[in-house]
C-alpha cells in the first residue's frame, strides 16, 4: 500500500539519481572500489520488500483503527501544529522501536537484515526486512492513533522518517559540525552501523538523536576508531533470500533446543546473542570480554592508549 501517493515516484527518482552519482563519485572522485555485489544484493532485498506494500495497514499497525475510532483528541484541529506533534511523537516512538529492534531478538530477526551489509552506501539504505510488517514491531506506533492521528498518516510519517535516513548511509560524507548531536547525520549513522564493540547499540534516532542523548545511547564517531560495518559475525553472502532469512534458522534451532518455557521466552525477548547457559554474546558480554583482553603495548607514545579488538 502506497501511503505517500505521487510523492513516492519523486522520491524514488531522486534516490536513483543520488545512487548513480555516488557510483560515479566512487570511481572518479574517491578512487575507491564500489562494492557491486553487495550493492546489487541490497537492491534485490529492496525490490523484494516492495511486496510488503500488499499487506493491509490493519495488519501492519494492529489495533490502530480501533484506537483511532476511540481517539482522545482531534489532531487535525491543531492545524500545522498537528504535523509537528506527529513528527515529534513518531520520532520518540521510532527511537524505542529501533532500540527494541536491536535489544529484543524477536525483532532483531528482521532488523538484522538492514545491518547485514559489510559496506555502507546509499543502496544499503534499502536493505530492509520483508518480515517486519508481520512481527508486530510497528504496533509501538499505534498510540499515536489514540491521540487523533489516522493510521495512514502515522505510516506516512514513518515512511518519511525512513526517507530522511537514505542520505545518511553515505559513508563518505564528513561530520557536520554543530548538527552533530542534534540530528541523525552520516557520522552518527556510521556509528550505528558499526560492529566495533565500542559502537554497538548506539544512535537509534530517525531524524534526531536527542532521545539518544536523553536515554544515554548517543555515541559520537571517533577519529581513532574507524567503523567496521556489518554484523558482529559478518554475513558472507550476497543472496537476497539468505540475507532476509539468515537469522531465522538459528532462532528456530535455539527454540528447538530450549529446555522449558523460560528458555523459550528468553530466546524471544532477550538481546541477540543471549544463551541460557551463560555463554552469551550480547553487547554487554562482548564488551566485558574486550575489556578483559590485555592491551597491546603501543610502539610510540602518541598511541599509548590501546584499543579493544574489534569483534
PDB file of C-alpha atoms in Angstrom:
ATOM      1  CA  UNK A   1       0.000   0.000   0.000  1.00  0.00           C
ATOM      2  CA  UNK A   2       1.447   3.375  -1.036  1.00  0.00           C
ATOM      3  CA  UNK A   3       0.959   5.951   1.725  1.00  0.00           C
ATOM      4  CA  UNK A   4       2.746   8.870   0.016  1.00  0.00           C
ATOM      5  CA  UNK A   5       0.914   8.940  -3.308  1.00  0.00           C
ATOM      6  CA  UNK A   6       2.664  10.736  -6.214  1.00  0.00           C
ATOM      7  CA  UNK A   7       5.434  11.846  -3.863  1.00  0.00           C
ATOM      8  CA  UNK A   8       6.743   8.272  -3.892  1.00  0.00           C
ATOM      9  CA  UNK A   9       7.669   8.481  -7.575  1.00  0.00           C
ATOM     10  CA  UNK A  10       9.541  11.735  -6.991  1.00  0.00           C
ATOM     11  CA  UNK A  11      11.451  10.319  -4.023  1.00  0.00           C
ATOM     12  CA  UNK A  12      12.351   7.163  -5.935  1.00  0.00           C
ATOM     13  CA  UNK A  13      13.633   9.240  -8.859  1.00  0.00           C
ATOM     14  CA  UNK A  14      15.780  11.389  -6.559  1.00  0.00           C
ATOM     15  CA  UNK A  15      17.133   8.285  -4.814  1.00  0.00           C
ATOM     16  CA  UNK A  16      18.107   6.584  -8.069  1.00  0.00           C
ATOM     17  CA  UNK A  17      19.831   9.746  -9.262  1.00  0.00           C
ATOM     18  CA  UNK A  18      21.755  10.028  -5.985  1.00  0.00           C
ATOM     19  CA  UNK A  19      22.836   6.377  -6.201  1.00  0.00           C
ATOM     20  CA  UNK A  20      24.120   6.913  -9.736  1.00  0.00           C
ATOM     21  CA  UNK A  21      26.075   9.975  -8.630  1.00  0.00           C
ATOM     22  CA  UNK A  22      27.543   8.027  -5.722  1.00  0.00           C
ATOM     23  CA  UNK A  23      28.701   5.226  -8.036  1.00  0.00           C
ATOM     24  CA  UNK A  24      30.384   7.777 -10.334  1.00  0.00           C
ATOM     25  CA  UNK A  25      31.939   9.555  -7.357  1.00  0.00           C
ATOM     26  CA  UNK A  26      33.454   6.304  -6.101  1.00  0.00           C
ATOM     27  CA  UNK A  27      35.181   5.796  -9.445  1.00  0.00           C
ATOM     28  CA  UNK A  28      36.209   9.303 -10.440  1.00  0.00           C
ATOM     29  CA  UNK A  29      36.424  11.278  -7.189  1.00  0.00           C
ATOM     30  CA  UNK A  30      37.190   8.906  -4.310  1.00  0.00           C
ATOM     31  CA  UNK A  31      39.142   6.440  -6.496  1.00  0.00           C
ATOM     32  CA  UNK A  32      37.616   3.650  -4.421  1.00  0.00           C
ATOM     33  CA  UNK A  33      36.228   0.319  -5.493  1.00  0.00           C
ATOM     34  CA  UNK A  34      32.438   0.230  -5.341  1.00  0.00           C
ATOM     35  CA  UNK A  35      31.058  -2.960  -3.765  1.00  0.00           C
ATOM     36  CA  UNK A  36      28.878  -4.030  -6.670  1.00  0.00           C
ATOM     37  CA  UNK A  37      27.962  -7.471  -5.367  1.00  0.00           C
ATOM     38  CA  UNK A  38      26.847  -6.167  -2.001  1.00  0.00           C
ATOM     39  CA  UNK A  39      25.044  -3.241  -3.636  1.00  0.00           C
ATOM     40  CA  UNK A  40      23.148  -5.497  -6.036  1.00  0.00           C
ATOM     41  CA  UNK A  41      22.207  -7.744  -3.118  1.00  0.00           C
ATOM     42  CA  UNK A  42      20.810  -4.683  -1.336  1.00  0.00           C
ATOM     43  CA  UNK A  43      18.879  -3.805  -4.474  1.00  0.00           C
ATOM     44  CA  UNK A  44      17.440  -7.322  -4.609  1.00  0.00           C
ATOM     45  CA  UNK A  45      16.347  -7.131  -0.979  1.00  0.00           C
ATOM     46  CA  UNK A  46      14.802  -3.712  -1.588  1.00  0.00           C
ATOM     47  CA  UNK A  47      12.838  -4.913  -4.622  1.00  0.00           C
ATOM     48  CA  UNK A  48      11.603  -7.935  -2.690  1.00  0.00           C
ATOM     49  CA  UNK A  49      10.434  -5.730   0.158  1.00  0.00           C
ATOM     50  CA  UNK A  50       8.074  -3.917  -2.215  1.00  0.00           C
ATOM     51  CA  UNK A  51       5.757  -6.930  -1.927  1.00  0.00           C
ATOM     52  CA  UNK A  52       5.023  -5.886   1.664  1.00  0.00           C
ATOM     53  CA  UNK A  53       3.007  -2.977   0.284  1.00  0.00           C
ATOM     54  CA  UNK A  54       0.252  -5.527  -0.317  1.00  0.00           C
ATOM     55  CA  UNK A  55      -0.058  -6.162   3.422  1.00  0.00           C
ATOM     56  CA  UNK A  56      -3.092  -4.291   4.814  1.00  0.00           C
ATOM     57  CA  UNK A  57      -2.356  -1.414   7.158  1.00  0.00           C
ATOM     58  CA  UNK A  58      -4.603  -3.055   9.736  1.00  0.00           C
ATOM     59  CA  UNK A  59      -2.046  -5.882   9.935  1.00  0.00           C
ATOM     60  CA  UNK A  60       0.993  -3.616   9.934  1.00  0.00           C
ATOM     61  CA  UNK A  61      -0.459  -1.369  12.670  1.00  0.00           C
ATOM     62  CA  UNK A  62      -2.572  -3.798  14.713  1.00  0.00           C
ATOM     63  CA  UNK A  63      -5.285  -2.087  16.706  1.00  0.00           C
ATOM     64  CA  UNK A  64      -4.623   1.347  15.213  1.00  0.00           C
ATOM     65  CA  UNK A  65      -8.038   1.681  13.561  1.00  0.00           C
ATOM     66  CA  UNK A  66      -9.827   0.777  16.798  1.00  0.00           C
ATOM     67  CA  UNK A  67      -7.734   3.275  18.746  1.00  0.00           C
ATOM     68  CA  UNK A  68      -8.443   5.961  16.188  1.00  0.00           C
ATOM     69  CA  UNK A  69     -12.180   5.340  16.496  1.00  0.00           C
ATOM     70  CA  UNK A  70     -11.783   5.910  20.249  1.00  0.00           C
ATOM     71  CA  UNK A  71      -9.311   8.779  19.912  1.00  0.00           C
ATOM     72  CA  UNK A  72      -8.946  11.245  22.738  1.00  0.00           C
ATOM     73  CA  UNK A  73      -8.257  14.270  20.559  1.00  0.00           C
ATOM     74  CA  UNK A  74      -8.833  15.657  17.097  1.00  0.00           C
ATOM     75  CA  UNK A  75      -5.276  16.153  15.930  1.00  0.00           C
ATOM     76  CA  UNK A  76      -6.431  17.949  12.787  1.00  0.00           C
ATOM     77  CA  UNK A  77      -7.745  20.802  14.932  1.00  0.00           C
ATOM     78  CA  UNK A  78      -4.159  21.790  15.670  1.00  0.00           C
ATOM     79  CA  UNK A  79      -3.515  22.740  12.049  1.00  0.00           C
ATOM     80  CA  UNK A  80       0.206  22.867  11.265  1.00  0.00           C
ATOM     81  CA  UNK A  81       0.845  22.015  14.891  1.00  0.00           C
ATOM     82  CA  UNK A  82      -0.581  18.557  14.271  1.00  0.00           C
ATOM     83  CA  UNK A  83       2.260  17.775  11.870  1.00  0.00           C
ATOM     84  CA  UNK A  84       4.817  18.976  14.397  1.00  0.00           C
ATOM     85  CA  UNK A  85       3.180  16.816  17.070  1.00  0.00           C
ATOM     86  CA  UNK A  86       3.105  13.824  14.712  1.00  0.00           C
ATOM     87  CA  UNK A  87       6.761  14.293  13.821  1.00  0.00           C
ATOM     88  CA  UNK A  88       7.902  14.510  17.450  1.00  0.00           C
ATOM     89  CA  UNK A  89       5.580  11.720  18.606  1.00  0.00           C
ATOM     90  CA  UNK A  90       6.710   9.402  15.848  1.00  0.00           C
ATOM     91  CA  UNK A  91      10.369  10.299  16.411  1.00  0.00           C
ATOM     92  CA  UNK A  92      10.053   9.397  20.103  1.00  0.00           C
ATOM     93  CA  UNK A  93       8.339   6.088  19.336  1.00  0.00           C
ATOM     94  CA  UNK A  94      10.755   5.396  16.473  1.00  0.00           C
ATOM     95  CA  UNK A  95      13.623   5.632  18.934  1.00  0.00           C
ATOM     96  CA  UNK A  96      12.077   2.863  21.066  1.00  0.00           C
ATOM     97  CA  UNK A  97      11.009   0.861  18.025  1.00  0.00           C
ATOM     98  CA  UNK A  98      14.592   0.942  16.752  1.00  0.00           C
ATOM     99  CA  UNK A  99      16.088   0.238  20.160  1.00  0.00           C
ATOM    100  CA  UNK A 100      13.846  -2.789  20.622  1.00  0.00           C
ATOM    101  CA  UNK A 101      14.883  -3.911  17.142  1.00  0.00           C
ATOM    102  CA  UNK A 102      18.416  -4.240  18.472  1.00  0.00           C
ATOM    103  CA  UNK A 103      17.703  -5.364  22.012  1.00  0.00           C
ATOM    104  CA  UNK A 104      14.943  -7.952  21.579  1.00  0.00           C
ATOM    105  CA  UNK A 105      15.794 -10.967  19.477  1.00  0.00           C
ATOM    106  CA  UNK A 106      12.300 -11.425  18.021  1.00  0.00           C
ATOM    107  CA  UNK A 107      12.541  -8.015  16.389  1.00  0.00           C
ATOM    108  CA  UNK A 108      16.243  -8.420  15.585  1.00  0.00           C
ATOM    109  CA  UNK A 109      15.331 -11.356  13.327  1.00  0.00           C
ATOM    110  CA  UNK A 110      14.003  -8.765  10.901  1.00  0.00           C
ATOM    111  CA  UNK A 111      16.137  -5.741  11.671  1.00  0.00           C
ATOM    112  CA  UNK A 112      19.403  -7.659  11.282  1.00  0.00           C
ATOM    113  CA  UNK A 113      18.751  -7.594   7.532  1.00  0.00           C
ATOM    114  CA  UNK A 114      19.457  -3.871   7.460  1.00  0.00           C
ATOM    115  CA  UNK A 115      22.748  -4.348   9.307  1.00  0.00           C
ATOM    116  CA  UNK A 116      23.934  -7.300   7.250  1.00  0.00           C
ATOM    117  CA  UNK A 117      25.810  -5.293   4.625  1.00  0.00           C
ATOM    118  CA  UNK A 118      29.560  -5.139   5.226  1.00  0.00           C
ATOM    119  CA  UNK A 119      29.677  -1.891   3.284  1.00  0.00           C
ATOM    120  CA  UNK A 120      27.771   1.335   3.818  1.00  0.00           C
ATOM    121  CA  UNK A 121      26.420   3.132   0.775  1.00  0.00           C
ATOM    122  CA  UNK A 122      23.154   4.624  -0.424  1.00  0.00           C
ATOM    123  CA  UNK A 123      21.853   1.329  -1.783  1.00  0.00           C
ATOM    124  CA  UNK A 124      22.349  -0.246   1.657  1.00  0.00           C
ATOM    125  CA  UNK A 125      19.646   2.111   2.949  1.00  0.00           C
ATOM    126  CA  UNK A 126      17.081  -0.016   1.107  1.00  0.00           C
ATOM    127  CA  UNK A 127      18.279  -3.315   2.578  1.00  0.00           C
ATOM    128  CA  UNK A 128      15.202  -3.675   4.768  1.00  0.00           C
ATOM    129  CA  UNK A 129      13.391  -6.744   6.088  1.00  0.00           C
ATOM    130  CA  UNK A 130      10.469  -8.399   4.369  1.00  0.00           C
ATOM    131  CA  UNK A 131       9.048  -9.694   7.657  1.00  0.00           C
ATOM    132  CA  UNK A 132       8.857  -6.631   9.910  1.00  0.00           C
ATOM    133  CA  UNK A 133       5.267  -5.906   8.850  1.00  0.00           C
ATOM    134  CA  UNK A 134       4.228  -9.263  10.295  1.00  0.00           C
ATOM    135  CA  UNK A 135       6.144  -9.353  13.578  1.00  0.00           C
ATOM    136  CA  UNK A 136       4.118  -6.739  15.440  1.00  0.00           C
ATOM    137  CA  UNK A 137       7.077  -4.347  15.546  1.00  0.00           C
ATOM    138  CA  UNK A 138       5.034  -1.433  14.210  1.00  0.00           C
ATOM    139  CA  UNK A 139       2.456  -1.786  16.988  1.00  0.00           C
ATOM    140  CA  UNK A 140       4.614   0.579  19.017  1.00  0.00           C
ATOM    141  CA  UNK A 141       3.350   3.435  16.820  1.00  0.00           C
ATOM    142  CA  UNK A 142      -0.347   2.736  17.426  1.00  0.00           C
ATOM    143  CA  UNK A 143      -0.721   5.038  20.483  1.00  0.00           C
ATOM    144  CA  UNK A 144      -0.495   7.918  18.026  1.00  0.00           C
ATOM    145  CA  UNK A 145      -3.904   6.826  16.716  1.00  0.00           C
ATOM    146  CA  UNK A 146      -5.356   7.311  20.186  1.00  0.00           C
ATOM    147  CA  UNK A 147      -4.054  10.876  20.043  1.00  0.00           C
ATOM    148  CA  UNK A 148      -6.042  11.525  16.883  1.00  0.00           C
ATOM    149  CA  UNK A 149      -3.704  10.628  14.021  1.00  0.00           C
ATOM    150  CA  UNK A 150      -5.076   8.358  11.307  1.00  0.00           C
ATOM    151  CA  UNK A 151      -3.258   5.058  10.687  1.00  0.00           C
ATOM    152  CA  UNK A 152      -2.452   6.228   7.163  1.00  0.00           C
ATOM    153  CA  UNK A 153      -0.859   9.451   8.421  1.00  0.00           C
ATOM    154  CA  UNK A 154       1.135   7.528  11.032  1.00  0.00           C
ATOM    155  CA  UNK A 155       2.608   5.187   8.460  1.00  0.00           C
ATOM    156  CA  UNK A 156       3.203   8.031   6.014  1.00  0.00           C
ATOM    157  CA  UNK A 157       5.182   9.845   8.724  1.00  0.00           C
ATOM    158  CA  UNK A 158       7.141   6.667   9.406  1.00  0.00           C
ATOM    159  CA  UNK A 159       7.906   6.318   5.689  1.00  0.00           C
ATOM    160  CA  UNK A 160       9.118   9.921   5.515  1.00  0.00           C
ATOM    161  CA  UNK A 161      11.301   9.264   8.554  1.00  0.00           C
ATOM    162  CA  UNK A 162      12.945   6.365   6.698  1.00  0.00           C
ATOM    163  CA  UNK A 163      13.242   8.524   3.589  1.00  0.00           C
ATOM    164  CA  UNK A 164      15.257  11.090   5.531  1.00  0.00           C
ATOM    165  CA  UNK A 165      17.639   8.326   6.564  1.00  0.00           C
ATOM    166  CA  UNK A 166      18.518   7.494   2.947  1.00  0.00           C
ATOM    167  CA  UNK A 167      21.250  10.103   2.598  1.00  0.00           C
ATOM    168  CA  UNK A 168      22.922   9.349   5.928  1.00  0.00           C
ATOM    169  CA  UNK A 169      24.012   5.948   4.563  1.00  0.00           C
ATOM    170  CA  UNK A 170      26.738   7.692   2.554  1.00  0.00           C
ATOM    171  CA  UNK A 171      29.954   6.825   4.383  1.00  0.00           C
ATOM    172  CA  UNK A 172      31.939   9.455   2.501  1.00  0.00           C
ATOM    173  CA  UNK A 173      30.158  12.492   3.962  1.00  0.00           C
ATOM    174  CA  UNK A 174      32.124  14.231   6.740  1.00  0.00           C
ATOM    175  CA  UNK A 175      30.953  15.296  10.165  1.00  0.00           C
ATOM    176  CA  UNK A 176      28.527  18.202  10.008  1.00  0.00           C
ATOM    177  CA  UNK A 177      29.776  20.425  12.819  1.00  0.00           C
ATOM    178  CA  UNK A 178      27.017  21.861  15.028  1.00  0.00           C
ATOM    179  CA  UNK A 179      24.439  19.452  13.587  1.00  0.00           C
ATOM    180  CA  UNK A 180      26.205  16.545  15.277  1.00  0.00           C
ATOM    181  CA  UNK A 181      24.497  15.540  18.489  1.00  0.00           C
ATOM    182  CA  UNK A 182      21.198  17.013  17.348  1.00  0.00           C
ATOM    183  CA  UNK A 183      20.365  15.426  14.001  1.00  0.00           C
ATOM    184  CA  UNK A 184      20.971  11.902  12.779  1.00  0.00           C
ATOM    185  CA  UNK A 185      23.909  12.613  10.495  1.00  0.00           C
ATOM    186  CA  UNK A 186      26.057  10.360   8.297  1.00  0.00           C
ATOM    187  CA  UNK A 187      28.658  10.308  11.060  1.00  0.00           C
ATOM    188  CA  UNK A 188      26.130   9.306  13.726  1.00  0.00           C
ATOM    189  CA  UNK A 189      24.701   6.634  11.449  1.00  0.00           C
ATOM    190  CA  UNK A 190      28.125   5.230  10.638  1.00  0.00           C
ATOM    191  CA  UNK A 191      28.438   4.538  14.345  1.00  0.00           C
ATOM    192  CA  UNK A 192      25.013   2.904  14.369  1.00  0.00           C
ATOM    193  CA  UNK A 193      26.014   0.532  11.556  1.00  0.00           C
ATOM    194  CA  UNK A 194      29.407  -0.293  13.052  1.00  0.00           C
ATOM    195  CA  UNK A 195      30.135  -3.705  14.577  1.00  0.00           C
ATOM    196  CA  UNK A 196      33.005  -2.473  16.753  1.00  0.00           C
ATOM    197  CA  UNK A 197      32.171  -3.306  20.373  1.00  0.00           C
ATOM    198  CA  UNK A 198      32.666   0.340  21.306  1.00  0.00           C
ATOM    199  CA  UNK A 199      29.935   1.368  18.875  1.00  0.00           C
ATOM    200  CA  UNK A 200      27.319  -1.368  19.315  1.00  0.00           C
ATOM    201  CA  UNK A 201      23.721  -0.436  20.202  1.00  0.00           C
ATOM    202  CA  UNK A 202      24.041   3.309  19.709  1.00  0.00           C
ATOM    203  CA  UNK A 203      22.333   6.173  17.865  1.00  0.00           C
ATOM    204  CA  UNK A 204      18.819   4.804  17.392  1.00  0.00           C
ATOM    205  CA  UNK A 205      17.135   8.060  16.374  1.00  0.00           C
ATOM    206  CA  UNK A 206      15.494   8.525  12.990  1.00  0.00           C
ATOM    207  CA  UNK A 207      15.832  12.212  12.136  1.00  0.00           C
ATOM    208  CA  UNK A 208      17.084  13.390  15.526  1.00  0.00           C
ATOM    209  CA  UNK A 209      19.453  11.962  18.122  1.00  0.00           C
ATOM    210  CA  UNK A 210      18.036  13.989  21.014  1.00  0.00           C
ATOM    211  CA  UNK A 211      16.393  10.908  22.525  1.00  0.00           C
ATOM    212  CA  UNK A 212      19.695   9.051  22.273  1.00  0.00           C
ATOM    213  CA  UNK A 213      21.262  11.827  24.304  1.00  0.00           C
ATOM    214  CA  UNK A 214      18.360  11.777  26.750  1.00  0.00           C
ATOM    215  CA  UNK A 215      18.453   7.999  27.278  1.00  0.00           C
ATOM    216  CA  UNK A 216      22.216   7.533  27.156  1.00  0.00           C
ATOM    217  CA  UNK A 217      22.661   5.777  23.810  1.00  0.00           C
ATOM    218  CA  UNK A 218      24.351   8.553  21.839  1.00  0.00           C
ATOM    219  CA  UNK A 219      27.920   7.710  20.797  1.00  0.00           C
ATOM    220  CA  UNK A 220      29.921  10.095  18.575  1.00  0.00           C
ATOM    221  CA  UNK A 221      32.236   8.798  15.887  1.00  0.00           C
ATOM    222  CA  UNK A 222      35.869   8.636  16.938  1.00  0.00           C
ATOM    223  CA  UNK A 223      38.720   9.643  14.674  1.00  0.00           C
ATOM    224  CA  UNK A 224      40.913   6.914  16.198  1.00  0.00           C
ATOM    225  CA  UNK A 225      38.381   4.115  15.711  1.00  0.00           C
ATOM    226  CA  UNK A 226      37.258   3.505  12.105  1.00  0.00           C
ATOM    227  CA  UNK A 227      33.865   1.854  11.753  1.00  0.00           C
ATOM    228  CA  UNK A 228      33.685  -1.770  10.665  1.00  0.00           C
ATOM    229  CA  UNK A 229      30.276  -2.206   9.096  1.00  0.00           C
ATOM    230  CA  UNK A 230      28.087  -5.264   9.232  1.00  0.00           C
ATOM    231  CA  UNK A 231      27.168  -7.779  11.901  1.00  0.00           C
ATOM    232  CA  UNK A 232      29.386  -8.848  14.792  1.00  0.00           C
ATOM    233  CA  UNK A 233      29.796 -12.116  12.907  1.00  0.00           C
ATOM    234  CA  UNK A 234      29.886 -10.858   9.299  1.00  0.00           C
ATOM    235  CA  UNK A 235      27.371 -12.289   6.865  1.00  0.00           C
ATOM    236  CA  UNK A 236      29.238 -13.536   3.809  1.00  0.00           C
ATOM    237  CA  UNK A 237      26.517 -13.929   1.222  1.00  0.00           C
ATOM    238  CA  UNK A 238      25.019 -11.758  -1.472  1.00  0.00           C
ATOM    239  CA  UNK A 239      21.956 -13.954  -1.942  1.00  0.00           C
ATOM    240  CA  UNK A 240      18.913 -11.765  -1.128  1.00  0.00           C
ATOM    241  CA  UNK A 241      16.894 -14.716   0.203  1.00  0.00           C
ATOM    242  CA  UNK A 242      19.687 -15.785   2.533  1.00  0.00           C
ATOM    243  CA  UNK A 243      20.156 -12.193   3.674  1.00  0.00           C
ATOM    244  CA  UNK A 244      16.479 -11.783   4.512  1.00  0.00           C
ATOM    245  CA  UNK A 245      16.077 -15.059   6.398  1.00  0.00           C
ATOM    246  CA  UNK A 246      19.575 -15.699   7.761  1.00  0.00           C
ATOM    247  CA  UNK A 247      18.523 -15.112  11.375  1.00  0.00           C
ATOM    248  CA  UNK A 248      15.521 -17.422  11.361  1.00  0.00           C
ATOM    249  CA  UNK A 249      17.376 -20.744  11.079  1.00  0.00           C
ATOM    250  CA  UNK A 250      19.495 -20.225  14.220  1.00  0.00           C
ATOM    251  CA  UNK A 251      16.453 -18.853  16.041  1.00  0.00           C
ATOM    252  CA  UNK A 252      14.365 -21.946  15.275  1.00  0.00           C
ATOM    253  CA  UNK A 253      17.240 -24.216  16.277  1.00  0.00           C
ATOM    254  CA  UNK A 254      17.537 -22.394  19.579  1.00  0.00           C
ATOM    255  CA  UNK A 255      13.815 -22.760  20.225  1.00  0.00           C
ATOM    256  CA  UNK A 256      14.070 -26.471  19.488  1.00  0.00           C
ATOM    257  CA  UNK A 257      16.906 -26.828  21.986  1.00  0.00           C
ATOM    258  CA  UNK A 258      15.096 -24.904  24.747  1.00  0.00           C
ATOM    259  CA  UNK A 259      14.611 -26.905  27.925  1.00  0.00           C
ATOM    260  CA  UNK A 260      11.490 -25.133  29.111  1.00  0.00           C
ATOM    261  CA  UNK A 261       9.204 -22.090  28.775  1.00  0.00           C
ATOM    262  CA  UNK A 262      11.706 -19.811  30.486  1.00  0.00           C
ATOM    263  CA  UNK A 263      14.377 -20.507  27.882  1.00  0.00           C
ATOM    264  CA  UNK A 264      11.837 -20.140  25.063  1.00  0.00           C
ATOM    265  CA  UNK A 265      10.854 -16.770  26.498  1.00  0.00           C
ATOM    266  CA  UNK A 266      14.497 -15.761  26.706  1.00  0.00           C
ATOM    267  CA  UNK A 267      15.133 -16.611  23.082  1.00  0.00           C
ATOM    268  CA  UNK A 268      12.242 -14.338  22.101  1.00  0.00           C
ATOM    269  CA  UNK A 269      12.775 -11.294  24.319  1.00  0.00           C
ATOM    270  CA  UNK A 270      16.402 -11.344  25.493  1.00  0.00           C
ATOM    271  CA  UNK A 271      19.013  -9.428  23.489  1.00  0.00           C
ATOM    272  CA  UNK A 272      20.575 -11.081  20.429  1.00  0.00           C
ATOM    273  CA  UNK A 273      23.389 -13.382  21.487  1.00  0.00           C
ATOM    274  CA  UNK A 274      21.773 -14.423  24.774  1.00  0.00           C
ATOM    275  CA  UNK A 275      22.304 -18.017  25.832  1.00  0.00           C
ATOM    276  CA  UNK A 276      20.699 -19.731  28.843  1.00  0.00           C
ATOM    277  CA  UNK A 277      23.982 -21.438  29.770  1.00  0.00           C
ATOM    278  CA  UNK A 278      25.710 -18.110  30.364  1.00  0.00           C
ATOM    279  CA  UNK A 279      27.898 -18.393  27.255  1.00  0.00           C
ATOM    280  CA  UNK A 280      26.257 -15.339  25.743  1.00  0.00           C
ATOM    281  CA  UNK A 281      27.401 -12.843  23.133  1.00  0.00           C
ATOM    282  CA  UNK A 282      25.199  -9.894  23.942  1.00  0.00           C
ATOM    283  CA  UNK A 283      26.666  -6.407  23.632  1.00  0.00           C
ATOM    284  CA  UNK A 284      27.356  -6.353  27.352  1.00  0.00           C
ATOM    285  CA  UNK A 285      29.123  -9.731  27.208  1.00  0.00           C
ATOM    286  CA  UNK A 286      31.237  -8.697  24.241  1.00  0.00           C
ATOM    287  CA  UNK A 287      32.326  -5.515  25.994  1.00  0.00           C
ATOM    288  CA  UNK A 288      33.248  -7.388  29.166  1.00  0.00           C
ATOM    289  CA  UNK A 289      35.337  -9.822  27.127  1.00  0.00           C
ATOM    290  CA  UNK A 290      37.003  -6.985  25.218  1.00  0.00           C
ATOM    291  CA  UNK A 291      37.801  -5.159  28.454  1.00  0.00           C
ATOM    292  CA  UNK A 292      39.351  -8.326  29.898  1.00  0.00           C
ATOM    293  CA  UNK A 293      41.739  -8.711  26.961  1.00  0.00           C
ATOM    294  CA  UNK A 294      45.278  -7.443  27.631  1.00  0.00           C
ATOM    295  CA  UNK A 295      46.044  -4.223  25.833  1.00  0.00           C
ATOM    296  CA  UNK A 296      48.897  -4.352  23.335  1.00  0.00           C
ATOM    297  CA  UNK A 297      51.870  -2.163  24.148  1.00  0.00           C
ATOM    298  CA  UNK A 298      51.957   0.894  21.920  1.00  0.00           C
ATOM    299  CA  UNK A 299      55.096   1.333  19.779  1.00  0.00           C
ATOM    300  CA  UNK A 300      55.051   5.136  20.048  1.00  0.00           C
ATOM    301  CA  UNK A 301      53.804   7.426  22.841  1.00  0.00           C
ATOM    302  CA  UNK A 302      51.108   9.042  20.713  1.00  0.00           C
ATOM    303  CA  UNK A 303      49.322   5.671  20.552  1.00  0.00           C
ATOM    304  CA  UNK A 304      49.797   4.665  24.159  1.00  0.00           C
ATOM    305  CA  UNK A 305      46.079   4.145  24.732  1.00  0.00           C
ATOM    306  CA  UNK A 306      45.333   0.751  23.172  1.00  0.00           C
ATOM    307  CA  UNK A 307      42.041  -0.120  21.508  1.00  0.00           C
ATOM    308  CA  UNK A 308      39.936  -3.133  22.320  1.00  0.00           C
ATOM    309  CA  UNK A 309      39.962  -5.645  19.476  1.00  0.00           C
ATOM    310  CA  UNK A 310      37.038  -5.374  17.101  1.00  0.00           C
ATOM    311  CA  UNK A 311      34.723  -8.385  17.089  1.00  0.00           C
TER     312      UNK A 311
END
